[in-house]
Structures are given as C-alpha cells and as structure tokens.
Amino acid sequence: MFWRILRRLLFAHRARLTLVLLALGAGAAVTAALLNLETDAEHRLTTEFRSFGANIIITPRNTTAPALSAATLDESVYERLAAQQEAERSRSSALLYVIAEARAPASPEWVPLVIAGHKGDPLIAAEFATLESSPGYGTNCISGTKVAAQLGVRAGDPLLLRNRAVEQTCRISSVIRSGGQEDNQIFVPLDTAQRLASLPQRVSLILAGYYGAPEALQKHIADLAQRIPEADVRGIRQFTEAEAKLYTKIRSLLLATVALILILTGLCVLAAMAGVAMERERDVGTMKALGGPFSRVLRLFLAEAALLGLLGGAIGGAAGIALSIWLGKTVFGVAAQPRLIVYPVAIGLTVLVAIAGAFPLRRLAGVRPGEILRGVS
C-alpha cells in the first residue's frame, strides 16, 4: 500500500515534481563536476610540480667540519632511500660536488669550475639519463650552457677533467640550460666525481621528490628526519610552500562553490515543495480522516523527496563527472580522471538537499480533516 500511494503521489503532480527533479539533477551535476575536479586537483597539482624536480634536500649535519669526509654523507643513505622509493611514491638522487678544472683537448688552458657527480633519478634535468658509459671515452658528462661557452665545447666533444693528480676524460652527451647554478657546472657519474675527489662512497647531498598532498609531504619529511638522524632533512621551501598554498586555494574555492550550489538547489526545491504542499492539503486531509497518523503521512512525503533526490543525484552525478572530464580537457588541456568516490557522495548530498527542501511539507501537520472534507481551504 505504501509504495502504491507513493507511486500515485509521484505521478499526480508530474509538472511540479519534474521541476524539482530538474533542479536536483542540475545541482547534482555541478556538484559532482566540482567535486571531481577538486579530487583530481591534488593528483594534477603534484603531477605538475613533479616537473620542477626535487622538493626535499638531505644534507650532512656537520657541514663545518674541517675534514672533507665529515662534510659529506655516506652513499649508503642514498641506497636506503632508493630501495624504498617505489613504495613511498618518491624519487631520489645523490650528488657530490668537486672543485676541479677542465679544458678542451685542443686548449692548453685549464678552467676552474664545479664538477657535480650524479646518481639516481633525473630530478634536475631529463638529460641526466644520458650519464652512461660512452665507447672510446668510458664516461659521459653533461655541461651547463655557460661552462660550455667558456670552454668552447658542445655536445659530442671530448673534455678533460682534473683535480690535483687525478685526471679523467669524458664526452659531452648534452648541454643543458636550467637558468640556475647548473648552467655553471659539469655533471658526471657519481663514481667519477668520487674518484676525482678521492672520496669513495661519499655524497655531498641527496635530493628527493615526494609527490602527495602538502600534509603528506610534511609527514614524509618528518619521517625521513627520524630515519636518517645523521642528516639534516628539510623541504625546499619555494616548492613545498607554493604547492601547499596553491592546493589550499583551489580546494577552498571549489568546496565553497559546491556549498553555494547546494544552497541554491535547496532553495529551488524549497520553493517547489511549498507549491506541492498547498496542492496536497486535500490528500492529507483525506488520509487523516481515514485514520492515518501524520507521522506516517510525513514519512510518505519524505520518501518521495528522498526518491527524487536519489534519481536526480544518479542522473546528475553521472552527467557531472562527464562534465568535469570535458572541463578539465577544455580549461587545463588534460582531462580530469573520474574518481569513483565522487559519484556516491554527489548522490548522498543530493538526497540530503531534497529531504531538507521538503521542509514546507511540515505545514501539512496543521491540516484539519473536517475543514478539508467540507471544502474549506
């Protein structure tokens, strides 16, 4: 009987209830689209920041010690990080800086410069993947643009490196322009720099990139500091702060817009339900005259509102996720990934809005069956 009456109620006022359904569907569509964009924003943001390289730097604590080995870290620290980076969604690389000299084979003049030994992920430049053995020279190296101009060399040329009595020949695999200090450096494999510096198994610092929410990043930094007590672990401020601020602003803007859309949807449903309440006074009066308690009548109307919310949320939520994919492609150039959690959340919020919008039906509690049956409005 309950479901039969509910079905008759839904089809008795189709025009007005269709308006309610459209309002709920539109609200659900916009809500789902914005929530999906908000959920995707974290992943998208960390993906974009990944192109900037490392956001964590690990250095030795005792950097003022006179001995060179005391101002460096053991390479095993990097090896421990590299072994766990896949499980921790991170990347890392080790660097050893050596003040040495270099010259082109055709030039007799040695030029003082900084040589950086590198091992691990290419967090500074993608060209670091070319730091491999080169037939004929044994070692590849990468030159910054300013150093290359100063030495008069280019990609493919041989280069002589020297530090005290230790010499090394390498071939320039590529020339990079970073706009930073890397333009003034020569990059070689880590073992080559260790041999030039006579510091086997030592590194100057470790760069790490952890890609997650700002809160997760800070937690990861604290965890690394506990695991590596002999080192100073800190975030690269310009990246960690920018990432946190940008993510907070995007999140706040989207959530505020979702709240505004839900409020406007609720007001639309409220106005429509007020008209429904006026039209159903006679139905309620008849039910009361037949002995039906108002609590049961109210449950009937709330079930109707929840059913409308469920239907509007299901249709609008699916449309909203599709809309977010299109918006991501149009605005950001990359389609937003559909997040499954968004769909049930959008439906749930739409059902709550529909039930809250049914508040005007409470006025039916004051309907007097006698007056309704006598035709008194």
mmCIF file of C-alpha atoms in Angstrom:
data_model
loop_
_atom_site.group_PDB
_atom_site.id
_atom_site.type_symbol
_atom_site.label_atom_id
_atom_site.label_comp_id
_atom_site.label_asym_id
_atom_site.label_seq_id
_atom_site.Cartn_x
_atom_site.Cartn_y
_atom_site.Cartn_z
ATOM 1 C CA MET A 1 0.000 0.000 0.000
ATOM 2 C CA PHE A 2 2.821 2.394 0.944
ATOM 3 C CA TRP A 3 4.559 2.040 -2.424
ATOM 4 C CA ARG A 4 1.273 2.229 -4.336
ATOM 5 C CA ILE A 5 0.409 5.544 -2.671
ATOM 6 C CA LEU A 6 3.956 6.782 -3.217
ATOM 7 C CA ARG A 7 3.739 5.971 -6.925
ATOM 8 C CA ARG A 8 0.406 7.793 -7.208
ATOM 9 C CA LEU A 9 1.846 10.836 -5.439
ATOM 10 C CA LEU A 10 4.788 10.965 -7.847
ATOM 11 C CA PHE A 11 2.571 10.876 -10.929
ATOM 12 C CA ALA A 12 -0.238 13.066 -9.552
ATOM 13 C CA HIS A 13 1.822 16.293 -9.731
ATOM 14 C CA ARG A 14 4.206 15.488 -12.536
ATOM 15 C CA ALA A 15 4.817 19.041 -13.727
ATOM 16 C CA ARG A 16 5.899 20.427 -10.367
ATOM 17 C CA LEU A 17 7.857 17.326 -9.380
ATOM 18 C CA THR A 18 9.621 17.367 -12.759
ATOM 19 C CA LEU A 19 10.780 20.873 -11.878
ATOM 20 C CA VAL A 20 12.106 19.568 -8.564
ATOM 21 C CA LEU A 21 13.840 16.703 -10.345
ATOM 22 C CA LEU A 22 15.483 19.088 -12.830
ATOM 23 C CA ALA A 23 16.709 21.331 -10.014
ATOM 24 C CA LEU A 24 18.144 18.371 -8.129
ATOM 25 C CA GLY A 25 19.719 16.923 -11.276
ATOM 26 C CA ALA A 26 21.331 20.232 -12.218
ATOM 27 C CA GLY A 27 22.622 20.728 -8.682
ATOM 28 C CA ALA A 28 23.983 17.188 -8.594
ATOM 29 C CA ALA A 29 25.688 17.646 -11.971
ATOM 30 C CA VAL A 30 27.507 20.819 -10.931
ATOM 31 C CA THR A 31 28.331 19.355 -7.508
ATOM 32 C CA ALA A 32 29.760 16.153 -8.989
ATOM 33 C CA ALA A 33 31.749 18.112 -11.580
ATOM 34 C CA LEU A 34 33.328 20.404 -8.980
ATOM 35 C CA LEU A 35 33.994 17.582 -6.501
ATOM 36 C CA ASN A 36 35.656 15.513 -9.203
ATOM 37 C CA LEU A 37 37.806 18.483 -10.210
ATOM 38 C CA GLU A 38 38.700 19.081 -6.547
ATOM 39 C CA THR A 39 39.613 15.436 -6.013
ATOM 40 C CA ASP A 40 41.618 15.399 -9.221
ATOM 41 C CA ALA A 41 43.317 18.705 -8.335
ATOM 42 C CA GLU A 42 45.608 17.084 -5.758
ATOM 43 C CA HIS A 43 46.834 14.477 -8.223
ATOM 44 C CA ARG A 44 47.083 17.027 -11.022
ATOM 45 C CA LEU A 45 48.938 19.512 -8.827
ATOM 46 C CA THR A 46 51.542 17.020 -7.652
ATOM 47 C CA THR A 47 51.981 15.777 -11.223
ATOM 48 C CA GLU A 48 52.646 19.322 -12.442
ATOM 49 C CA PHE A 49 55.047 20.065 -9.559
ATOM 50 C CA ARG A 50 56.933 16.869 -10.397
ATOM 51 C CA SER A 51 58.337 18.622 -13.473
ATOM 52 C CA PHE A 52 60.067 21.143 -11.158
ATOM 53 C CA GLY A 53 62.212 18.379 -9.659
ATOM 54 C CA ALA A 54 63.075 17.740 -6.017
ATOM 55 C CA ASN A 55 61.187 19.211 -3.085
ATOM 56 C CA ILE A 56 63.291 17.671 -0.276
ATOM 57 C CA ILE A 57 67.013 18.157 0.373
ATOM 58 C CA ILE A 58 69.111 15.954 2.675
ATOM 59 C CA THR A 59 72.496 17.327 3.781
ATOM 60 C CA PRO A 60 75.088 16.305 6.404
ATOM 61 C CA ARG A 61 74.623 17.876 9.820
ATOM 62 C CA ASN A 62 78.319 18.559 10.464
ATOM 63 C CA THR A 63 78.960 20.768 7.405
ATOM 64 C CA THR A 64 81.503 22.963 9.292
ATOM 65 C CA ALA A 65 83.917 20.124 10.000
ATOM 66 C CA PRO A 66 87.422 20.633 8.544
ATOM 67 C CA ALA A 67 87.666 17.125 7.060
ATOM 68 C CA LEU A 68 86.029 16.751 3.649
ATOM 69 C CA SER A 69 84.648 13.316 4.519
ATOM 70 C CA ALA A 70 82.937 14.777 7.606
ATOM 71 C CA ALA A 71 81.131 17.314 5.422
ATOM 72 C CA THR A 72 79.588 14.563 3.329
ATOM 73 C CA LEU A 73 77.116 11.712 3.738
ATOM 74 C CA ASP A 74 77.733 8.037 3.313
ATOM 75 C CA GLU A 75 76.391 6.772 -0.003
ATOM 76 C CA SER A 76 74.501 4.053 1.876
ATOM 77 C CA VAL A 77 71.997 6.721 2.984
ATOM 78 C CA TYR A 78 71.032 7.230 -0.641
ATOM 79 C CA GLU A 79 70.922 3.491 -1.275
ATOM 80 C CA ARG A 80 68.434 3.054 1.590
ATOM 81 C CA LEU A 81 66.185 5.760 0.175
ATOM 82 C CA ALA A 82 66.419 4.379 -3.358
ATOM 83 C CA ALA A 83 65.427 0.906 -2.141
ATOM 84 C CA GLN A 84 62.204 2.245 -0.601
ATOM 85 C CA GLN A 85 61.244 4.993 -3.055
ATOM 86 C CA GLU A 86 58.844 2.877 -5.117
ATOM 87 C CA ALA A 87 56.732 2.017 -2.061
ATOM 88 C CA GLU A 88 56.855 5.635 -0.848
ATOM 89 C CA ARG A 89 55.901 7.293 -4.172
ATOM 90 C CA SER A 90 59.165 9.216 -4.214
ATOM 91 C CA ARG A 91 62.309 9.678 -6.258
ATOM 92 C CA SER A 92 65.840 10.477 -5.149
ATOM 93 C CA SER A 93 69.296 11.286 -6.465
ATOM 94 C CA ALA A 94 72.717 11.714 -4.879
ATOM 95 C CA LEU A 95 75.203 14.491 -5.715
ATOM 96 C CA LEU A 96 78.875 15.044 -4.881
ATOM 97 C CA TYR A 97 80.367 18.458 -5.663
ATOM 98 C CA VAL A 98 84.068 18.781 -6.504
ATOM 99 C CA ILE A 99 86.004 21.979 -7.191
ATOM 100 C CA ALA A 100 88.226 20.942 -10.088
ATOM 101 C CA GLU A 101 89.485 22.040 -13.512
ATOM 102 C CA ALA A 102 88.519 21.260 -17.090
ATOM 103 C CA ARG A 103 89.713 22.004 -20.614
ATOM 104 C CA ALA A 104 89.054 21.009 -24.191
ATOM 105 C CA PRO A 105 91.751 18.752 -25.705
ATOM 106 C CA ALA A 106 92.694 21.492 -28.173
ATOM 107 C CA SER A 107 93.134 24.117 -25.449
ATOM 108 C CA PRO A 108 96.149 24.233 -23.096
ATOM 109 C CA GLU A 109 94.327 26.346 -20.500
ATOM 110 C CA TRP A 110 92.669 24.668 -17.534
ATOM 111 C CA VAL A 111 89.471 26.414 -16.352
ATOM 112 C CA PRO A 112 88.438 26.097 -12.677
ATOM 113 C CA LEU A 113 84.830 25.016 -12.210
ATOM 114 C CA VAL A 114 82.470 22.867 -10.177
ATOM 115 C CA ILE A 115 82.020 19.221 -11.126
ATOM 116 C CA ALA A 116 78.902 17.525 -9.805
ATOM 117 C CA GLY A 117 78.720 13.761 -9.581
ATOM 118 C CA HIS A 118 75.185 12.477 -10.034
ATOM 119 C CA LYS A 119 73.474 9.152 -9.366
ATOM 120 C CA GLY A 120 69.798 8.262 -9.378
ATOM 121 C CA ASP A 121 66.655 9.765 -10.850
ATOM 122 C CA PRO A 122 66.979 12.799 -13.186
ATOM 123 C CA LEU A 123 65.429 15.279 -10.757
ATOM 124 C CA ILE A 124 67.347 18.238 -12.193
ATOM 125 C CA ALA A 125 67.120 17.586 -15.945
ATOM 126 C CA ALA A 126 65.850 14.774 -18.124
ATOM 127 C CA GLU A 127 69.205 14.678 -19.920
ATOM 128 C CA PHE A 128 70.766 13.076 -16.815
ATOM 129 C CA ALA A 129 69.591 9.747 -18.191
ATOM 130 C CA THR A 130 72.489 10.074 -20.675
ATOM 131 C CA LEU A 131 75.155 9.808 -17.936
ATOM 132 C CA GLU A 132 76.246 6.372 -19.087
ATOM 133 C CA SER A 133 79.418 4.841 -20.436
ATOM 134 C CA SER A 134 80.485 6.161 -23.835
ATOM 135 C CA PRO A 135 82.564 3.993 -26.216
ATOM 136 C CA GLY A 136 86.018 5.462 -26.646
ATOM 137 C CA TYR A 137 85.883 7.693 -23.582
ATOM 138 C CA GLY A 138 84.371 5.481 -20.876
ATOM 139 C CA THR A 139 82.359 8.318 -19.309
ATOM 140 C CA ASN A 140 79.691 10.694 -20.481
ATOM 141 C CA CYS A 141 79.226 14.110 -18.956
ATOM 142 C CA ILE A 142 76.685 16.923 -19.169
ATOM 143 C CA SER A 143 77.699 20.555 -19.435
ATOM 144 C CA GLY A 144 75.831 23.660 -18.405
ATOM 145 C CA THR A 145 75.467 26.252 -21.141
ATOM 146 C CA LYS A 146 77.763 28.841 -19.520
ATOM 147 C CA VAL A 147 80.545 26.331 -18.907
ATOM 148 C CA ALA A 148 80.255 25.028 -22.472
ATOM 149 C CA ALA A 149 80.556 28.571 -23.829
ATOM 150 C CA GLN A 150 83.542 29.280 -21.587
ATOM 151 C CA LEU A 151 85.357 26.098 -22.642
ATOM 152 C CA GLY A 152 84.306 26.385 -26.291
ATOM 153 C CA VAL A 153 82.781 22.906 -26.443
ATOM 154 C CA ARG A 154 79.456 21.462 -27.495
ATOM 155 C CA ALA A 155 77.581 18.164 -27.392
ATOM 156 C CA GLY A 156 79.707 15.304 -28.714
ATOM 157 C CA ASP A 157 83.076 16.943 -27.882
ATOM 158 C CA PRO A 158 85.603 15.312 -25.531
ATOM 159 C CA LEU A 159 86.526 17.070 -22.276
ATOM 160 C CA LEU A 160 89.464 16.688 -19.883
ATOM 161 C CA LEU A 161 88.789 16.901 -16.129
ATOM 162 C CA ARG A 162 91.428 17.259 -13.424
ATOM 163 C CA ASN A 163 91.591 17.521 -9.645
ATOM 164 C CA ARG A 164 95.121 17.554 -8.267
ATOM 165 C CA ALA A 165 96.857 14.493 -9.725
ATOM 166 C CA VAL A 166 93.651 12.726 -10.785
ATOM 167 C CA GLU A 167 92.543 13.171 -14.394
ATOM 168 C CA GLN A 168 89.504 11.889 -16.282
ATOM 169 C CA THR A 169 88.381 12.098 -19.894
ATOM 170 C CA CYS A 170 84.682 12.292 -20.762
ATOM 171 C CA ARG A 171 82.455 13.007 -23.741
ATOM 172 C CA ILE A 172 79.787 15.722 -23.525
ATOM 173 C CA SER A 173 76.498 13.941 -24.179
ATOM 174 C CA SER A 174 74.368 17.078 -23.942
ATOM 175 C CA VAL A 175 74.373 20.738 -22.966
ATOM 176 C CA ILE A 176 71.590 21.894 -20.624
ATOM 177 C CA ARG A 177 70.109 25.294 -19.828
ATOM 178 C CA SER A 178 68.322 25.417 -16.468
ATOM 179 C CA GLY A 179 68.530 29.119 -15.703
ATOM 180 C CA GLY A 180 70.158 28.270 -12.366
ATOM 181 C CA GLN A 181 73.507 27.270 -10.943
ATOM 182 C CA GLU A 182 73.523 24.095 -13.064
ATOM 183 C CA ASP A 183 74.488 26.236 -16.073
ATOM 184 C CA ASN A 184 77.922 26.736 -14.447
ATOM 185 C CA GLN A 185 78.607 23.071 -13.682
ATOM 186 C CA ILE A 186 79.820 19.878 -15.336
ATOM 187 C CA PHE A 187 77.860 16.756 -14.383
ATOM 188 C CA VAL A 188 79.482 13.331 -14.349
ATOM 189 C CA PRO A 189 78.526 9.922 -12.908
ATOM 190 C CA LEU A 190 78.849 9.811 -9.120
ATOM 191 C CA ASP A 191 81.690 7.279 -9.108
ATOM 192 C CA THR A 192 83.704 9.539 -11.438
ATOM 193 C CA ALA A 193 83.296 12.516 -9.086
ATOM 194 C CA GLN A 194 84.219 10.315 -6.099
ATOM 195 C CA ARG A 195 87.397 9.249 -7.892
ATOM 196 C CA LEU A 196 88.312 12.864 -8.742
ATOM 197 C CA ALA A 197 87.670 13.996 -5.156
ATOM 198 C CA SER A 198 89.289 10.894 -3.588
ATOM 199 C CA LEU A 199 86.108 10.437 -1.562
ATOM 200 C CA PRO A 200 84.856 6.914 -2.268
ATOM 201 C CA GLN A 201 81.295 6.113 -1.166
ATOM 202 C CA ARG A 202 80.619 9.738 -0.136
ATOM 203 C CA VAL A 203 77.998 12.254 -1.360
ATOM 204 C CA SER A 204 77.538 15.962 -0.690
ATOM 205 C CA LEU A 205 73.750 15.872 -0.542
ATOM 206 C CA ILE A 206 70.691 13.902 -1.557
ATOM 207 C CA LEU A 207 67.750 15.368 -3.433
ATOM 208 C CA ALA A 208 64.361 13.696 -3.067
ATOM 209 C CA GLY A 209 60.996 14.275 -4.657
ATOM 210 C CA TYR A 210 57.851 13.195 -2.805
ATOM 211 C CA TYR A 211 54.573 13.732 -4.609
ATOM 212 C CA GLY A 212 51.462 13.847 -2.482
ATOM 213 C CA ALA A 213 49.277 16.276 -0.538
ATOM 214 C CA PRO A 214 51.098 19.043 1.387
ATOM 215 C CA GLU A 215 50.234 17.356 4.700
ATOM 216 C CA ALA A 216 51.606 14.038 3.458
ATOM 217 C CA LEU A 217 54.784 15.789 2.274
ATOM 218 C CA GLN A 218 55.442 17.309 5.708
ATOM 219 C CA LYS A 219 54.802 13.938 7.344
ATOM 220 C CA HIS A 220 57.250 12.286 4.932
ATOM 221 C CA ILE A 221 59.932 14.890 5.739
ATOM 222 C CA ALA A 222 59.491 14.253 9.474
ATOM 223 C CA ASP A 223 59.691 10.500 8.882
ATOM 224 C CA LEU A 224 62.924 10.875 6.890
ATOM 225 C CA ALA A 225 64.441 13.020 9.659
ATOM 226 C CA GLN A 226 63.810 10.207 12.161
ATOM 227 C CA ARG A 227 65.174 7.523 9.840
ATOM 228 C CA ILE A 228 68.348 9.499 8.989
ATOM 229 C CA PRO A 229 69.493 11.075 12.291
ATOM 230 C CA GLU A 230 72.968 11.835 10.896
ATOM 231 C CA ALA A 231 71.498 14.140 8.228
ATOM 232 C CA ASP A 232 69.548 17.383 8.087
ATOM 233 C CA VAL A 233 66.274 16.800 6.207
ATOM 234 C CA ARG A 234 64.190 19.773 5.103
ATOM 235 C CA GLY A 235 61.773 20.748 2.376
ATOM 236 C CA ILE A 236 62.804 23.024 -0.474
ATOM 237 C CA ARG A 237 60.693 25.923 0.669
ATOM 238 C CA GLN A 238 59.830 27.523 -2.652
ATOM 239 C CA PHE A 239 58.185 24.293 -3.833
ATOM 240 C CA THR A 240 56.587 22.950 -0.645
ATOM 241 C CA GLU A 241 55.016 26.303 0.292
ATOM 242 C CA ALA A 242 53.852 27.055 -3.246
ATOM 243 C CA GLU A 243 52.318 23.597 -3.547
ATOM 244 C CA ALA A 244 50.523 23.909 -0.190
ATOM 245 C CA LYS A 245 49.179 27.409 -0.909
ATOM 246 C CA LEU A 246 48.014 26.599 -4.416
ATOM 247 C CA TYR A 247 46.319 23.365 -3.344
ATOM 248 C CA THR A 248 44.589 25.110 -0.407
ATOM 249 C CA LYS A 249 43.275 27.898 -2.640
ATOM 250 C CA ILE A 250 41.972 25.517 -5.291
ATOM 251 C CA ARG A 251 40.361 23.268 -2.689
ATOM 252 C CA SER A 252 38.731 26.161 -0.808
ATOM 253 C CA LEU A 253 37.381 27.738 -3.999
ATOM 254 C CA LEU A 254 35.854 24.511 -5.310
ATOM 255 C CA LEU A 255 34.351 23.485 -1.957
ATOM 256 C CA ALA A 256 32.871 26.965 -1.442
ATOM 257 C CA THR A 257 31.316 26.776 -4.901
ATOM 258 C CA VAL A 258 29.885 23.329 -4.114
ATOM 259 C CA ALA A 259 28.339 24.677 -0.900
ATOM 260 C CA LEU A 260 26.797 27.622 -2.801
ATOM 261 C CA ILE A 261 25.365 25.305 -5.480
ATOM 262 C CA LEU A 262 23.829 23.039 -2.819
ATOM 263 C CA ILE A 263 22.244 26.028 -1.066
ATOM 264 C CA LEU A 264 20.779 27.350 -4.326
ATOM 265 C CA THR A 265 19.499 23.872 -5.209
ATOM 266 C CA GLY A 266 17.925 23.580 -1.787
ATOM 267 C CA LEU A 267 16.151 26.937 -2.238
ATOM 268 C CA CYS A 268 14.777 25.820 -5.609
ATOM 269 C CA VAL A 269 13.474 22.592 -4.079
ATOM 270 C CA LEU A 270 12.077 24.535 -1.122
ATOM 271 C CA ALA A 271 10.069 26.838 -3.415
ATOM 272 C CA ALA A 272 8.746 23.940 -5.478
ATOM 273 C CA MET A 273 7.819 21.895 -2.395
ATOM 274 C CA ALA A 274 5.901 24.853 -0.972
ATOM 275 C CA GLY A 275 3.629 24.663 -4.005
ATOM 276 C CA VAL A 276 3.352 20.886 -3.647
ATOM 277 C CA ALA A 277 2.332 21.277 -0.012
ATOM 278 C CA MET A 278 -0.524 23.605 -0.962
ATOM 279 C CA GLU A 279 -1.738 21.213 -3.653
ATOM 280 C CA ARG A 280 -1.725 18.230 -1.288
ATOM 281 C CA GLU A 281 -3.763 19.634 1.569
ATOM 282 C CA ARG A 282 -6.857 17.761 0.357
ATOM 283 C CA ASP A 283 -4.885 14.484 0.047
ATOM 284 C CA VAL A 284 -3.560 14.841 3.586
ATOM 285 C CA GLY A 285 -6.989 15.756 4.947
ATOM 286 C CA THR A 286 -8.443 12.605 3.379
ATOM 287 C CA MET A 287 -5.663 10.419 4.828
ATOM 288 C CA LYS A 288 -6.173 11.897 8.283
ATOM 289 C CA ALA A 289 -9.935 11.415 8.064
ATOM 290 C CA LEU A 290 -9.325 7.729 7.312
ATOM 291 C CA GLY A 291 -7.274 7.417 10.498
ATOM 292 C CA GLY A 292 -3.759 7.774 9.136
ATOM 293 C CA PRO A 293 -1.409 9.431 11.662
ATOM 294 C CA PHE A 294 0.515 12.432 10.374
ATOM 295 C CA SER A 295 3.870 10.788 11.167
ATOM 296 C CA ARG A 296 3.085 8.093 8.593
ATOM 297 C CA VAL A 297 1.927 10.701 6.085
ATOM 298 C CA LEU A 298 5.133 12.685 6.659
ATOM 299 C CA ARG A 299 7.262 9.578 6.115
ATOM 300 C CA LEU A 300 5.441 9.092 2.833
ATOM 301 C CA PHE A 301 6.315 12.584 1.646
ATOM 302 C CA LEU A 302 9.911 12.314 2.886
ATOM 303 C CA ALA A 303 10.285 9.020 0.999
ATOM 304 C CA GLU A 304 9.036 10.833 -2.085
ATOM 305 C CA ALA A 305 11.625 13.589 -1.602
ATOM 306 C CA ALA A 306 14.411 11.044 -0.993
ATOM 307 C CA LEU A 307 13.413 9.124 -4.121
ATOM 308 C CA LEU A 308 13.519 12.330 -6.164
ATOM 309 C CA GLY A 309 16.924 13.132 -4.669
ATOM 310 C CA LEU A 310 18.206 9.650 -5.447
ATOM 311 C CA LEU A 311 17.005 9.823 -9.045
ATOM 312 C CA GLY A 312 18.244 13.389 -9.593
ATOM 313 C CA GLY A 313 21.573 12.588 -7.938
ATOM 314 C CA ALA A 314 22.107 9.446 -10.026
ATOM 315 C CA ILE A 315 21.403 11.205 -13.311
ATOM 316 C CA GLY A 316 23.083 14.497 -12.411
ATOM 317 C CA GLY A 317 26.103 12.826 -10.797
ATOM 318 C CA ALA A 318 26.892 10.844 -13.929
ATOM 319 C CA ALA A 319 26.427 13.945 -16.076
ATOM 320 C CA GLY A 320 28.608 15.962 -13.677
ATOM 321 C CA ILE A 321 31.535 13.552 -13.855
ATOM 322 C CA ALA A 322 31.343 13.648 -17.640
ATOM 323 C CA LEU A 323 31.187 17.463 -17.418
ATOM 324 C CA SER A 324 34.318 17.564 -15.221
ATOM 325 C CA ILE A 325 36.229 15.475 -17.770
ATOM 326 C CA TRP A 326 35.229 17.934 -20.507
ATOM 327 C CA LEU A 327 36.065 20.965 -18.331
ATOM 328 C CA GLY A 328 39.483 19.553 -17.481
ATOM 329 C CA LYS A 329 40.219 18.972 -21.144
ATOM 330 C CA THR A 330 38.952 22.414 -22.182
ATOM 331 C CA VAL A 331 40.369 24.554 -19.363
ATOM 332 C CA PHE A 332 43.530 22.697 -18.308
ATOM 333 C CA GLY A 333 44.298 20.822 -21.508
ATOM 334 C CA VAL A 334 44.210 17.486 -19.631
ATOM 335 C CA ALA A 335 41.008 15.543 -18.980
ATOM 336 C CA ALA A 336 40.200 15.059 -15.293
ATOM 337 C CA GLN A 337 40.248 11.457 -14.176
ATOM 338 C CA PRO A 338 36.824 10.222 -12.963
ATOM 339 C CA ARG A 339 37.006 9.460 -9.231
ATOM 340 C CA LEU A 340 34.543 6.768 -8.186
ATOM 341 C CA ILE A 341 34.129 8.185 -4.672
ATOM 342 C CA VAL A 342 32.586 11.350 -6.132
ATOM 343 C CA TYR A 343 29.502 9.590 -7.527
ATOM 344 C CA PRO A 344 28.032 8.237 -4.250
ATOM 345 C CA VAL A 345 28.979 11.458 -2.443
ATOM 346 C CA ALA A 346 27.102 13.542 -5.033
ATOM 347 C CA ILE A 347 24.058 11.272 -4.759
ATOM 348 C CA GLY A 348 24.124 11.415 -0.958
ATOM 349 C CA LEU A 349 24.370 15.214 -0.899
ATOM 350 C CA THR A 350 21.502 15.496 -3.398
ATOM 351 C CA VAL A 351 19.285 13.236 -1.278
ATOM 352 C CA LEU A 352 20.028 15.352 1.812
ATOM 353 C CA VAL A 353 19.216 18.545 -0.091
ATOM 354 C CA ALA A 354 15.946 17.024 -1.346
ATOM 355 C CA ILE A 355 14.907 15.990 2.177
ATOM 356 C CA ALA A 356 15.878 19.415 3.581
ATOM 357 C CA GLY A 357 13.932 21.075 0.763
ATOM 358 C CA ALA A 358 10.812 19.141 1.761
ATOM 359 C CA PHE A 359 10.545 21.251 4.937
ATOM 360 C CA PRO A 360 7.373 23.077 3.715
ATOM 361 C CA LEU A 361 5.524 19.749 3.915
ATOM 362 C CA ARG A 362 5.553 20.164 7.702
ATOM 363 C CA ARG A 363 2.813 22.753 7.332
ATOM 364 C CA LEU A 364 0.529 19.879 6.359
ATOM 365 C CA ALA A 365 0.551 18.840 10.011
ATOM 366 C CA GLY A 366 -1.930 21.628 10.679
ATOM 367 C CA VAL A 367 -4.451 20.415 8.116
ATOM 368 C CA ARG A 368 -7.874 19.696 9.686
ATOM 369 C CA PRO A 369 -9.669 16.800 8.011
ATOM 370 C CA GLY A 370 -13.106 18.231 8.766
ATOM 371 C CA GLU A 371 -12.431 21.520 7.031
ATOM 372 C CA ILE A 372 -10.869 19.797 4.011
ATOM 373 C CA LEU A 373 -13.792 17.411 3.616
ATOM 374 C CA ARG A 374 -16.282 20.292 3.867
ATOM 375 C CA GLY A 375 -14.318 22.097 1.150
ATOM 376 C CA VAL A 376 -12.956 24.851 3.449
ATOM 377 C CA SER A 377 -9.496 25.997 2.379
#
